[in-house]
XYZ file of C-alpha atoms in Angstrom:
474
model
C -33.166 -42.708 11.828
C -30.903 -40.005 9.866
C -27.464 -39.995 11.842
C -26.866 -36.811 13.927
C -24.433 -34.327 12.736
C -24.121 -30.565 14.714
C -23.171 -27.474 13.282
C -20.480 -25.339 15.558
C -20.677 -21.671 15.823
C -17.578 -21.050 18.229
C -18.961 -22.664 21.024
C -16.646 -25.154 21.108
C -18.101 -26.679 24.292
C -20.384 -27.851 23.163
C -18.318 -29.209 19.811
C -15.948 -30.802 21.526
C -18.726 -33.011 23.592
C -20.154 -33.832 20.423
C -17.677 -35.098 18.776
C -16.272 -37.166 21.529
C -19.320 -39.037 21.009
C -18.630 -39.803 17.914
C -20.730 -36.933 16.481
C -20.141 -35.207 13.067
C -18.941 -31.388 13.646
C -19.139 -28.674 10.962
C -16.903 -25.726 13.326
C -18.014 -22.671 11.655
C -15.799 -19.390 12.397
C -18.433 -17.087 13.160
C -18.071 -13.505 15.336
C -21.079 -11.694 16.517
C -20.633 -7.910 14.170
C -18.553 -5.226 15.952
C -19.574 -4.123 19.295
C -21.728 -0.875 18.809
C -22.398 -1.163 14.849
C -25.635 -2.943 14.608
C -27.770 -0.556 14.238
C -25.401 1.601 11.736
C -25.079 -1.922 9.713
C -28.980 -2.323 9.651
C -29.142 1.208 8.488
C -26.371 1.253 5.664
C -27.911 -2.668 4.359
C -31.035 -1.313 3.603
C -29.878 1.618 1.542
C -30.822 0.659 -1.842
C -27.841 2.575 -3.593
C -25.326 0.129 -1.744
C -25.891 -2.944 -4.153
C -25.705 -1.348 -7.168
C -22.784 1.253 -5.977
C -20.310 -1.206 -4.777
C -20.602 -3.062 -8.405
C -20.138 -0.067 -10.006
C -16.815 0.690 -7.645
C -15.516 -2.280 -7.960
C -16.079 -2.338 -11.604
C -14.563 0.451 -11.853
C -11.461 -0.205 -9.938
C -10.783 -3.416 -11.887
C -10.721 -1.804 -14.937
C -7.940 -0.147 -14.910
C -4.810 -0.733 -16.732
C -1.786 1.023 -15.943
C 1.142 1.921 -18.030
C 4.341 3.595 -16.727
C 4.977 6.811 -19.139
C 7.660 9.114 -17.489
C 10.033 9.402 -14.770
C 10.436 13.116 -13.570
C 11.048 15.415 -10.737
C 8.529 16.074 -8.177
C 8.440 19.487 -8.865
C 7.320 19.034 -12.645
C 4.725 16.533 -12.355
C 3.412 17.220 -8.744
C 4.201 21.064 -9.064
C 5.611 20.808 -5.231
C 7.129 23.651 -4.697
C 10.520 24.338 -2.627
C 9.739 23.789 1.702
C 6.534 21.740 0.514
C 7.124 17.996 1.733
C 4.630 15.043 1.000
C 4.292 12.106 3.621
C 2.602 9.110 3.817
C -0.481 8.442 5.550
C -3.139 10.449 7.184
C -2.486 14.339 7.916
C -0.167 15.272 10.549
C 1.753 17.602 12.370
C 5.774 17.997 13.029
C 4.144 17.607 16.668
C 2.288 14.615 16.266
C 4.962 12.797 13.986
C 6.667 9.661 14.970
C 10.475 8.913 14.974
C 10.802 7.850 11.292
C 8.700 10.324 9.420
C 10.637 13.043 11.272
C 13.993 11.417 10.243
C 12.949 11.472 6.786
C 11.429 14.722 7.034
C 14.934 16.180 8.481
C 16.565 14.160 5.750
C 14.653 15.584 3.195
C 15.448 18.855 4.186
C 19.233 18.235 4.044
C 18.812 17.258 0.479
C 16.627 20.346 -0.695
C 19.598 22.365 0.932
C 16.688 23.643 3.471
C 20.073 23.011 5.808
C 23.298 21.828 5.452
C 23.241 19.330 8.816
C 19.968 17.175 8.905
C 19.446 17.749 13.069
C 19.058 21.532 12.273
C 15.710 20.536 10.292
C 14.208 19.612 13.794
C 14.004 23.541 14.955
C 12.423 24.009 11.161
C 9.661 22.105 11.353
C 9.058 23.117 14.784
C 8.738 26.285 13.332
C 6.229 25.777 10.887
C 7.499 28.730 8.744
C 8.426 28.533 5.438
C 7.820 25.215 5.365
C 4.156 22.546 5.165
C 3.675 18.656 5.279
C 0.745 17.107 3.176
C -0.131 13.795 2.528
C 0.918 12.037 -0.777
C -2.999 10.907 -1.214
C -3.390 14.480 -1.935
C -1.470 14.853 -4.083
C -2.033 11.791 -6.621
C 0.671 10.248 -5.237
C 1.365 7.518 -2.871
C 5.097 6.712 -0.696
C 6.509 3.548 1.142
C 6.942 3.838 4.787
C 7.661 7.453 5.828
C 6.795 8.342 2.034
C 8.281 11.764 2.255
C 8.950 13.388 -1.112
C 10.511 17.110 -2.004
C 10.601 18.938 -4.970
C 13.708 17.441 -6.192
C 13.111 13.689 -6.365
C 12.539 12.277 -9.117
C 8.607 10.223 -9.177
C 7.477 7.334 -11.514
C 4.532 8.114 -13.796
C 1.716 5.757 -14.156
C -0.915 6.714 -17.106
C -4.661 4.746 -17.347
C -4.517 4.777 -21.013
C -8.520 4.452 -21.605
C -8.831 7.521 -19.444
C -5.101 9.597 -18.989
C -5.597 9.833 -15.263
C -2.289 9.802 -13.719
C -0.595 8.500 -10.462
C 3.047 8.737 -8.711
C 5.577 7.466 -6.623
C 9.481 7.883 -5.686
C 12.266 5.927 -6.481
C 12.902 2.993 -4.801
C 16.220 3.670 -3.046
C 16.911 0.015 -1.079
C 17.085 -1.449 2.079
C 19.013 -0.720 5.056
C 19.602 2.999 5.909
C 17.202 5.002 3.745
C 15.398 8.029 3.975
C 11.990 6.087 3.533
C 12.844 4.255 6.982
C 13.276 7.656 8.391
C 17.206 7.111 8.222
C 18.911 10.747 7.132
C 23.106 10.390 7.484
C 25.472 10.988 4.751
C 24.889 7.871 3.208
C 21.311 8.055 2.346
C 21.750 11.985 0.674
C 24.916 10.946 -1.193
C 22.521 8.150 -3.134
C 19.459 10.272 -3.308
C 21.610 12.738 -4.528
C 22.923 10.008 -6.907
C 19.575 8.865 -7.720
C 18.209 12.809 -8.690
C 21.698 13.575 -10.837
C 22.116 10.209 -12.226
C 19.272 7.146 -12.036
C 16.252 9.484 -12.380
C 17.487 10.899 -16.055
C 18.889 7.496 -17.223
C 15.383 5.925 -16.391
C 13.576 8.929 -17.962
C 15.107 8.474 -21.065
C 14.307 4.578 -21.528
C 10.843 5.186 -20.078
C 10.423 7.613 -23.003
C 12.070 5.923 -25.216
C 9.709 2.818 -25.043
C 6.259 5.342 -24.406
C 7.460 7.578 -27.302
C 7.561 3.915 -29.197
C 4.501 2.832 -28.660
C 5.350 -0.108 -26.510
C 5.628 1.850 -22.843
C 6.112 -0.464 -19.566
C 2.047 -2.683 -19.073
C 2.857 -2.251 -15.089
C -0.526 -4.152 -14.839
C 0.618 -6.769 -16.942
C 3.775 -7.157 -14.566
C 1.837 -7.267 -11.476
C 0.121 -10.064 -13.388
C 2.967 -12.369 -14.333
C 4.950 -11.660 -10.967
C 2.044 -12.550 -9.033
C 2.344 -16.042 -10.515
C 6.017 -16.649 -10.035
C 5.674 -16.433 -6.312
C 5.495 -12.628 -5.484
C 3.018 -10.918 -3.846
C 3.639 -7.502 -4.797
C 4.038 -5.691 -1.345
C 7.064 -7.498 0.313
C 8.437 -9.564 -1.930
C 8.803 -7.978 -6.036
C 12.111 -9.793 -6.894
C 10.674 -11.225 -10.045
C 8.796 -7.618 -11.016
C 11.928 -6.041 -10.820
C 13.641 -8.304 -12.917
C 11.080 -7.961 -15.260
C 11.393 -4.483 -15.349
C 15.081 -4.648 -15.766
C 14.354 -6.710 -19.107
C 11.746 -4.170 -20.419
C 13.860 -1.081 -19.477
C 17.339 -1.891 -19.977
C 18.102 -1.934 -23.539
C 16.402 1.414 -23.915
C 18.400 2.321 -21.152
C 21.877 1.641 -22.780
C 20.668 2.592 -26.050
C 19.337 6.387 -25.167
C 22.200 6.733 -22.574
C 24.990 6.018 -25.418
C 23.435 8.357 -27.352
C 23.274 11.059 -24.728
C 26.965 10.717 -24.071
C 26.351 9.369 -21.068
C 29.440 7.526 -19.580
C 29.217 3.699 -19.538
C 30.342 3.669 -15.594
C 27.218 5.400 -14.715
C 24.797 3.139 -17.099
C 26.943 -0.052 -14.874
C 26.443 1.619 -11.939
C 21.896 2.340 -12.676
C 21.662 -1.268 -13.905
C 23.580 -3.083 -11.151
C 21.533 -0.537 -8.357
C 18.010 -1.695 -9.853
C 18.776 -5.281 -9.862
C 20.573 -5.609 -6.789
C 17.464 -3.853 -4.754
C 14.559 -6.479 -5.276
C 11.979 -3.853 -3.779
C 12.153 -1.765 -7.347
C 9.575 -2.728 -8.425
C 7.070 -1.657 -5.108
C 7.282 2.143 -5.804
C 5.330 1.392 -9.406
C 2.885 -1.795 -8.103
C 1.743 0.683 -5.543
C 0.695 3.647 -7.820
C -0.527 0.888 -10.102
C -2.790 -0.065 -7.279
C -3.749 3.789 -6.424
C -4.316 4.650 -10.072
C -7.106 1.754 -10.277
C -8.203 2.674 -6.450
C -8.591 6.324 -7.576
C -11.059 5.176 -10.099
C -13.525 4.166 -7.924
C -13.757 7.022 -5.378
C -16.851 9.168 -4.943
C -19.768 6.784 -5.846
C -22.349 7.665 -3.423
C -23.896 4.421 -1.246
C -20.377 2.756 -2.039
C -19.061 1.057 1.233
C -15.630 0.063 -0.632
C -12.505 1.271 0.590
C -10.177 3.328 -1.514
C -7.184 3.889 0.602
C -5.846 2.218 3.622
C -2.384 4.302 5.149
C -0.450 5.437 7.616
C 2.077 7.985 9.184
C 3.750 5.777 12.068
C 1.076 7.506 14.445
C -2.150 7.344 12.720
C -3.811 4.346 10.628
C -6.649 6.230 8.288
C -8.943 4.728 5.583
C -10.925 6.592 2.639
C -14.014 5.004 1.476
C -15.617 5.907 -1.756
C -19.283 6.745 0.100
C -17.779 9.271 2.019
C -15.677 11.509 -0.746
C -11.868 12.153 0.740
C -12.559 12.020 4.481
C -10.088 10.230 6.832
C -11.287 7.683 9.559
C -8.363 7.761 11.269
C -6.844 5.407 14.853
C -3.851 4.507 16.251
C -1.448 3.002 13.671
C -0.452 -0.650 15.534
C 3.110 -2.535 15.865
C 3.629 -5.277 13.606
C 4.563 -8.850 14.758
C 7.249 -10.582 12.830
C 10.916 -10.658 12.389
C 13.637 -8.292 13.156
C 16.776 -7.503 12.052
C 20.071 -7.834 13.784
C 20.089 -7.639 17.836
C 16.854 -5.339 17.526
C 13.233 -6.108 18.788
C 9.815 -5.150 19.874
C 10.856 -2.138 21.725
C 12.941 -0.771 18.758
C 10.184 -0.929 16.154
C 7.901 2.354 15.525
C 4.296 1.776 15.117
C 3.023 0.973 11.035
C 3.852 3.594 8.736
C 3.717 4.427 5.081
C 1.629 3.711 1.798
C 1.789 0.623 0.651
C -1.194 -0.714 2.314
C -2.342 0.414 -1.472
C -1.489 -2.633 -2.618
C -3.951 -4.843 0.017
C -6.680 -2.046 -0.414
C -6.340 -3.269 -4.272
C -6.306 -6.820 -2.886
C -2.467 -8.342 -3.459
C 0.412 -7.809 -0.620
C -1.180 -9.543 2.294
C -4.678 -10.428 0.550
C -2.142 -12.562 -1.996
C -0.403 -13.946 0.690
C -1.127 -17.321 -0.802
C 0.969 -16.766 -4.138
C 3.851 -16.166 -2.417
C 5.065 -19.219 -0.189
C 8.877 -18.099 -0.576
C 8.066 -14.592 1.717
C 6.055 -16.314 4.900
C 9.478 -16.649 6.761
C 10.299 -12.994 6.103
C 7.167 -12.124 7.845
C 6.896 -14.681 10.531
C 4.554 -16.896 9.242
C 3.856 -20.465 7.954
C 2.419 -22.079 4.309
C -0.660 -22.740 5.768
C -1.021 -19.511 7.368
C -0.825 -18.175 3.679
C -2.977 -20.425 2.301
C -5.554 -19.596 5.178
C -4.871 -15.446 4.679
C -6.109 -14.876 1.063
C -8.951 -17.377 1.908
C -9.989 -15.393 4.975
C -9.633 -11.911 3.210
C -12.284 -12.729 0.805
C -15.143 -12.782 3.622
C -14.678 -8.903 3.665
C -14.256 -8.239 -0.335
C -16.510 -7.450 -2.703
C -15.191 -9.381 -5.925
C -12.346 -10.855 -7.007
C -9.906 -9.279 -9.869
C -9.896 -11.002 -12.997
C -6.314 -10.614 -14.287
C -4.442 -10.971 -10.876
C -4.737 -14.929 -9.782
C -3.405 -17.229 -7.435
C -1.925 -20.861 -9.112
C -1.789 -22.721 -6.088
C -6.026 -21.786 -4.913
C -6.913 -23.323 -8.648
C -5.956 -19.838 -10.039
C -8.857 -17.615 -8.445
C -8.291 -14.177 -8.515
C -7.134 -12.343 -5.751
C -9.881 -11.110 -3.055
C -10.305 -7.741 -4.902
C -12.783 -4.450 -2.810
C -12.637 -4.166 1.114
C -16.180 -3.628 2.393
C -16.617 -1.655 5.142
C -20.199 -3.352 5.897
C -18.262 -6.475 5.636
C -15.302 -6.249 8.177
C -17.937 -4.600 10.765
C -19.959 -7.206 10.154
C -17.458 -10.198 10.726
C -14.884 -8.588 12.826
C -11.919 -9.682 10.346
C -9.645 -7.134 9.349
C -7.139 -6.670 6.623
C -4.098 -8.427 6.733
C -1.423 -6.194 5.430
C 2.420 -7.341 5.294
C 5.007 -4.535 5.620
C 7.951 -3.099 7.195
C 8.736 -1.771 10.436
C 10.989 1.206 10.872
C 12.810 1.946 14.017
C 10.918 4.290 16.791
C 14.096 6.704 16.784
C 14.844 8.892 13.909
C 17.860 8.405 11.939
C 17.688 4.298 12.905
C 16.426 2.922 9.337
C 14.435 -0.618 8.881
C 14.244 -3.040 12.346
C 12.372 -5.755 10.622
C 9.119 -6.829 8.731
C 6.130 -8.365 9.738
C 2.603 -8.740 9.651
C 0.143 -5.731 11.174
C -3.715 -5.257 10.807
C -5.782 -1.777 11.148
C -7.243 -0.712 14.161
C -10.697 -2.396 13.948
C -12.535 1.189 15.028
C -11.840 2.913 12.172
C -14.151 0.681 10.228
C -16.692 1.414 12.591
C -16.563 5.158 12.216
C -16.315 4.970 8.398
C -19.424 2.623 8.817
C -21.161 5.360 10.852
C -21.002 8.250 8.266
C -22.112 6.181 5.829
C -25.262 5.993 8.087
C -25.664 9.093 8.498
C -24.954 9.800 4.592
C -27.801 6.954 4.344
C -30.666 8.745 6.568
C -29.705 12.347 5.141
C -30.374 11.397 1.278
C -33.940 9.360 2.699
C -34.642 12.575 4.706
C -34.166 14.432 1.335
C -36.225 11.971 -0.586
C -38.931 11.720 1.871
């Protein structure tokens, strides 16, 4: 007689009897599909686009380079124009806004000389007049955290080179008290200031120097290398901005001796970029949105194309649906803070850089970067057991962007909607968490996850977008 063996699907009842007596167990983690989506997933896995679209997204998205070609004010390569602010996330109103995006905002304000104390900008934006908000999605452009940007700040550009399409983020200004964390006092506009009359123009001419040469910054070649010296490209890019420091800072000395430019202030750009070990972020997440971008609009795609927030609102784009938000409430993370703060001081999720796990590194690479679990609040093993778990609900994996320690597999790579309905797992995304009260700055960082029903709504236009084109072919 063959000897029994019993395969567990989370009854573990009945598994645990079993194996007392001596039983083999195989415990398979297995969730019935999101309460209320069975009949939208029947409807969107029979669509006979879906296949065939979601290898052409993904294709698509993974083959993308990106290249960083210019550093420039907002106002040039954006066209912003002045009392236009970008934010990240979803849209939103000045009513709707949480603590750090309207600390930023107000802060932002002060340093367009909108007003000359940051706490006047409240009754502005109140006001509406003269002044709108718009997401940075809309504008080819992504920001960390509040991800407000104004005419005036200088942007990194990232170039596809097969294709020219272009993508855009700020400056990286730091930790601590900074505008990004919604923190506005005089601190934070004396070094943006800094940054716009100083750091943006030295890094402009080295970026130029090198694209002008032939040889411009391979951000995607970067992102490749730093993934295997233990970051992951979200909360931890201490060896990408190193990296960084090596390709840019020659050209830097070199074109700012020839400009004249004082040697204190060349000192003063270097020793800011490598002391801030977060540099780096603000151009792996436009890398990420410039290869995203690729694969939006292919009809029967279920891939996601953008996950973000504003501190209120968690949205998602999917490239099925065109640039429709499926948006819910943003969550709290859980993980570390900061000082004498905790739970009660941190604002719900907020900002961009869930680019970087909608491209699949940041929390989906969790597993390449050991040294940043403790940051977080988490374990090895809990790593290890992320990036596994994140590719039940991807499409692919990415062929340049691998994991040593998981026998150098690429990195789960395409969210599917179909797929996290389906299962019930949802992105793992590591970020930062901002206080709740404007002016406050960073609390801590952590871990956070969407809120499950926006993947359910996304899932039920695609539905509908599935019975509308049979209707039409009928």
């Amino acid at each position: 007689m063959t000897n029994p063996s019993l395969v567990s699907t989370g009854t573990d009842l009945l598994a645990d009897a079993a194996a007392d007596q001596a039983v083999p167990v195989t415990r398979v983690d297995w969730h019935p599909p999101m309460g209320g989506t069975a009949a939208d997933l029947a409807t969107v896995a029979t669509d006979p686009l879906r296949r065939a679209a979601n290898e052409r997204a993904l294709a698509a998205m993974l083959d993308v380079t990106a290249t960083l070609v210019d550093v420039a004010p907002a106002s040039e390569v954006l066209g912003l124009a002045p009392g236009e602010f970008l934010h990240a996330g979803p849209p939103i109103t000045w009513e709707r806004a949480s603590g750090p995006l309207r600390g930023a905002l107000m802060g932002g304000a002060a340093l367009e000389g909108l007003v000359t104390d940051p706490e006047d900008a409240a009754a502005l934006f109140a006001s509406g007049s003269s002044v709108s908000l718009e997401p940075c999605h809309h504008r080819g452009a992504v920001g960390p955290m509040a991800g407000v940007v104004t005419p005036g700040m200088w942007m990194f550009v990232i170039e596809d080179p097969a294709t020219g399409r272009r993508a855009h983020c700020s400056l990286n200004e730091g930790l601590g008290k900074v505008l990004r964390y919604g923190a506005y006092g005089p601190e934070v506009i004396r070094r943006l200031r800094w940054m716009g009359d100083v750091l943006g123009p030295l890094l402009r001419g080295a970026v130029r120097a090198r694209r002008d040469a032939g040889e411009p910054v391979d951000v995607t070649g970067v992102l490749t290398q730093m993934l295997q010296m233990g970051d992951e490209a979200h909360n931890r890019n201490r060896a990408g901005t190193l990296m960084l420091l090596r390709d840019l800072g020659p050209d830097l000395v070199a074109t700012a001796a020839a400009a004249g430019v004082p040697s204190t202030d060349v000192a003063e750009a270097l020793r800011f970029v490598g002391g801030n070990d977060h540099f780096f972020l603000n151009l792996a997440m436009p890398a990420c949105k410039l290869a995203l971008d690729a694969a939006r609009d292919v009809d029967g795609s279920t891939m996601v194309v953008a996950m973000a927030r504003n501190g209120t609102d968690f949205g998602i784009q999917v490239s099925g649906t065109g640039d429709e938000w499926f948006t819910g409430p943003a969550q709290l993370a859980d993980g570390l803070f900061l000082g004498d703060y905790g739970p009660a001081d941190a604002n719900p999720d907020i900002g961009d850089s869930a680019i970087t796990e909608t491209a699949g590194i940041g929390g989906f690479a969790m597993a390449t970067a050991p040294a940043i679990v403790r940051f977080v609040g988490g374990t090895v093993p809990d790593a290890l057991a992320t990036t596994r778990r994140m590719r039940e609900i991807t499409l692919g994996e990415s062929r340049r962007w691998t994991v040593p320690i998981l026998e150098f597999a690429g990195v789960p790579s395409g969210i599917d909607v179909t797929r996290v309905c389906r299962t019930g797992i949802l992105p793992q995304i590591n970020t930062g968490m901002a206080g709740r009260v404007a002016g406050v700055g960073q609390v801590g960082a952590g871990l956070v996850t969407p809120p499950a029903e926006i993947f359910a709504k996304a899932l039920t236009r695609l539905a509908e977008r599935t019975v509308l084109r049979r209707g039409a072919a009928a």
